[in-house]
Short mmCIF file of C-alpha atoms in Angstrom, two decimals:
data_model
loop_
_atom_site.label_atom_id
_atom_site.label_comp_id
_atom_site.label_asym_id
_atom_site.label_seq_id
_atom_site.Cartn_x
_atom_site.Cartn_y
_atom_site.Cartn_z
CA MET A 1 -13.33 -8.73 10.21
CA ASP A 2 -16.17 -10.02 8.06
CA ARG A 3 -15.91 -12.50 5.16
CA GLN A 4 -15.17 -9.75 2.65
CA GLY A 5 -12.18 -8.70 4.73
CA GLY A 6 -13.73 -5.47 5.97
CA HIS A 7 -14.21 -4.45 9.55
CA LYS A 8 -17.59 -5.03 11.12
CA THR A 9 -19.28 -1.79 12.02
CA GLN A 10 -20.46 -1.73 15.58
CA GLN A 11 -24.04 -0.57 15.83
CA ALA A 12 -24.29 2.80 17.57
CA LEU A 13 -26.16 2.58 20.84
CA GLY A 14 -27.80 5.54 22.48
CA THR A 15 -28.27 6.10 26.18
CA LEU A 16 -31.52 5.83 28.07
CA VAL A 17 -31.73 8.27 30.98
CA ALA A 18 -34.42 7.70 33.61
CA VAL A 19 -35.23 10.79 35.67
CA VAL A 20 -36.47 10.00 39.16
CA GLY A 21 -37.04 11.84 42.42
CA PRO A 22 -39.47 12.32 45.28
CA SER A 23 -42.70 14.29 44.95
CA GLY A 24 -41.95 17.99 45.09
CA ALA A 25 -38.36 17.72 43.83
CA GLY A 26 -39.31 19.22 40.47
CA LYS A 27 -38.34 16.44 38.08
CA ASP A 28 -41.27 17.12 35.72
CA THR A 29 -40.40 20.82 35.61
CA LEU A 30 -36.74 20.08 34.85
CA MET A 31 -37.65 17.55 32.17
CA ASN A 32 -39.99 20.08 30.53
CA LEU A 33 -37.26 22.73 30.53
CA SER A 34 -34.76 20.29 29.05
CA ALA A 35 -37.26 19.25 26.38
CA GLN A 36 -37.49 22.92 25.37
CA HIS A 37 -33.69 23.28 25.47
CA PHE A 38 -33.14 20.28 23.16
CA ALA A 39 -36.22 20.89 20.99
CA ASP A 40 -34.13 21.44 17.83
CA ARG A 41 -32.18 18.20 18.26
CA GLN A 42 -33.45 15.28 16.21
CA ASP A 43 -31.40 12.86 18.32
CA VAL A 44 -32.93 13.72 21.71
CA HIS A 45 -36.28 12.21 22.64
CA PHE A 46 -38.42 12.76 25.74
CA VAL A 47 -40.69 9.77 26.26
CA GLN A 48 -44.42 10.09 26.73
CA ARG A 49 -45.26 7.35 29.22
CA VAL A 50 -48.42 5.25 29.02
CA ILE A 51 -50.22 5.37 32.39
CA THR A 52 -53.53 4.11 33.74
CA ARG A 53 -54.24 7.56 35.18
CA PRO A 54 -56.67 10.25 33.97
CA HIS A 55 -55.05 12.75 31.61
CA ASP A 56 -56.25 15.74 33.60
CA SER A 57 -54.77 14.54 36.90
CA GLY A 58 -51.85 16.99 36.72
CA GLY A 59 -48.14 16.33 36.48
CA GLU A 60 -46.56 14.97 33.34
CA ASP A 61 -48.06 14.81 29.87
CA HIS A 62 -48.83 11.10 29.48
CA ARG A 63 -50.92 8.82 27.31
CA CYS A 64 -53.94 7.81 29.37
CA VAL A 65 -55.30 4.27 28.95
CA THR A 66 -57.65 2.02 30.89
CA CYS A 67 -56.36 -0.99 32.81
CA ASP A 68 -57.74 -3.32 30.13
CA GLU A 69 -56.08 -1.31 27.35
CA PHE A 70 -52.79 -1.38 29.25
CA ASP A 71 -52.97 -5.17 29.64
CA GLU A 72 -53.70 -5.57 25.92
CA MET A 73 -50.73 -3.34 25.04
CA ARG A 74 -48.48 -5.30 27.40
CA GLN A 75 -49.51 -8.62 25.86
CA ALA A 76 -48.92 -7.20 22.36
CA GLY A 77 -45.33 -6.23 23.27
CA ALA A 78 -46.03 -2.48 23.15
CA PHE A 79 -43.67 -1.70 26.03
CA ALA A 80 -39.91 -1.84 26.36
CA ILE A 81 -40.50 -1.91 30.12
CA ASP A 82 -43.56 -1.57 32.34
CA TRP A 83 -44.30 -1.64 36.04
CA ASN A 84 -46.96 -1.08 38.69
CA ALA A 85 -46.73 1.48 41.48
CA HIS A 86 -49.23 3.27 43.74
CA GLY A 87 -52.14 1.40 42.16
CA LEU A 88 -51.25 2.50 38.62
CA SER A 89 -49.54 0.83 35.65
CA TYR A 90 -46.73 2.61 33.80
CA GLY A 91 -45.18 1.74 30.43
CA ILE A 92 -42.27 2.98 28.33
CA PRO A 93 -43.19 2.45 24.64
CA ALA A 94 -41.18 -0.18 22.75
CA SER A 95 -40.45 2.44 20.06
CA VAL A 96 -37.63 3.76 22.25
CA ARG A 97 -35.53 0.77 21.12
CA GLU A 98 -35.43 2.12 17.55
CA LYS A 99 -34.20 5.51 18.74
CA LEU A 100 -31.55 3.94 20.96
CA ALA A 101 -30.37 1.74 18.07
CA LEU A 102 -29.73 4.93 16.11
CA GLY A 103 -27.47 6.19 18.89
CA HIS A 104 -29.98 8.75 20.11
CA LEU A 105 -30.54 9.98 23.65
CA VAL A 106 -33.84 8.91 25.20
CA VAL A 107 -35.05 10.58 28.42
CA ALA A 108 -37.86 8.96 30.40
CA ASN A 109 -39.66 9.69 33.63
CA GLY A 110 -38.76 6.64 35.74
CA SER A 111 -39.48 5.21 39.16
CA ARG A 112 -36.91 4.64 41.88
CA SER A 113 -38.45 1.26 42.74
CA VAL A 114 -37.64 -0.26 39.32
CA LEU A 115 -34.26 1.26 38.43
CA ASP A 116 -32.62 -2.19 38.55
CA ARG A 117 -35.11 -3.34 35.92
CA PHE A 118 -34.32 -0.29 33.79
CA ALA A 119 -30.61 -1.12 34.06
CA GLY A 120 -31.31 -4.74 33.06
CA THR A 121 -33.37 -3.63 30.05
CA PHE A 122 -31.27 -0.75 28.67
CA SER A 123 -27.55 -0.43 28.15
CA PRO A 124 -26.10 2.10 28.46
CA PHE A 125 -28.41 3.35 31.20
CA VAL A 126 -28.12 6.33 33.56
CA ALA A 127 -30.39 7.41 36.43
CA VAL A 128 -30.76 11.13 37.12
CA ASN A 129 -31.93 11.58 40.71
CA VAL A 130 -33.58 14.98 41.27
CA VAL A 131 -33.62 15.85 44.97
CA ALA A 132 -34.33 18.81 47.23
CA SER A 133 -33.91 19.46 50.94
CA PRO A 134 -36.69 18.11 53.20
CA ASP A 135 -37.82 21.66 54.07
CA ILE A 136 -38.12 22.60 50.40
CA LEU A 137 -39.95 19.36 49.58
CA ALA A 138 -42.32 19.91 52.49
CA SER A 139 -43.09 23.50 51.41
CA ARG A 140 -43.77 22.46 47.82
CA LEU A 141 -45.96 19.53 48.85
CA GLU A 142 -47.81 21.64 51.42
CA ALA A 143 -48.64 24.15 48.68
CA ARG A 144 -50.49 21.37 46.84
CA GLY A 145 -52.91 21.22 49.79
CA ARG A 146 -53.20 17.42 49.96
CA GLU A 147 -51.43 16.83 53.31
CA SER A 148 -50.52 18.78 56.42
CA ARG A 149 -46.92 19.91 56.84
CA GLU A 150 -46.52 17.57 59.84
CA ASP A 151 -47.72 14.54 57.85
CA ILE A 152 -45.42 15.49 54.98
CA LEU A 153 -42.36 15.86 57.24
CA ARG A 154 -43.08 12.50 58.90
CA ARG A 155 -43.34 10.81 55.50
CA LEU A 156 -40.16 12.47 54.22
CA ALA A 157 -38.26 11.36 57.33
CA ARG A 158 -39.07 7.72 56.52
CA GLY A 159 -37.58 7.77 53.04
CA SER A 160 -34.04 8.16 51.74
CA LEU A 161 -33.26 10.37 48.75
CA GLU A 162 -30.11 8.39 47.97
CA ILE A 163 -30.03 5.94 45.08
CA THR A 164 -27.55 3.13 44.67
CA GLY A 165 -27.31 0.31 42.18
CA ALA A 166 -25.20 -1.30 39.50
CA PHE A 167 -25.68 1.70 37.19
CA ASP A 168 -24.53 5.30 36.88
CA VAL A 169 -26.37 7.85 39.00
CA VAL A 170 -26.23 11.63 38.64
CA THR A 171 -27.83 13.59 41.49
CA ILE A 172 -29.20 17.07 40.83
CA ASP A 173 -30.13 19.18 43.85
CA ASN A 174 -33.13 21.37 43.00
CA SER A 175 -33.31 23.11 46.39
CA GLY A 176 -32.09 26.45 45.06
CA SER A 177 -32.38 28.29 41.79
CA LEU A 178 -34.44 26.52 39.12
CA ASP A 179 -32.13 28.01 36.47
CA ASP A 180 -29.11 26.39 38.13
CA ALA A 181 -30.80 22.99 38.36
CA ALA A 182 -31.99 23.23 34.73
CA ALA A 183 -28.47 24.10 33.58
CA ARG A 184 -27.11 21.09 35.46
CA MET A 185 -29.75 18.85 33.89
CA ASN A 186 -28.93 20.10 30.39
CA GLN A 187 -25.18 19.66 30.98
CA THR A 188 -25.79 16.13 32.25
CA LEU A 189 -27.90 15.14 29.24
CA SER A 190 -25.42 16.72 26.83
CA ARG A 191 -22.76 14.26 28.04
CA PHE A 192 -24.67 11.41 26.41
CA LEU A 193 -25.06 12.95 22.95
CA ASN A 194 -23.06 11.42 20.11
CA ASP A 195 -21.70 14.70 18.71
#
């Protein structure tokens, strides 16, 4: 109770969901479909990441900046969280904090290597791990024409698709029908809405 004798109102906190998965699993496709599904909701936000990668490089719609611009933004506190991977810098804009404080759902493209940092930065936090069978991943990656099927299968054999940590993980298998995986993604995200 506060000094006036009333009950303190607990600030509503929204959930940050980081979507992760190996190349070829279809996480960008599922996120795009979910963004369309929730387009009329004012309390669901899909984050545009800031990345030191050319805008026309394919994949997700991101804000492209130079390395110097990224460093300036980092020093100015422009990111809620940022990290480096594969020679690039990635940032989640600090503006997500305002949306979470309103109790909204924020969905971001994450990275499996920094999920512990996400969990330490956001609470509540959930990781959605989009996976597919090695054969499906290999076929999708082979279609991109960057590696041979043999090289792809060798690389896939070295990595695990499982994610563990001190946070909630929902795994969505996108080996089959895209409609089924999209429905599962939408159902998962709907669980974290404050309706």
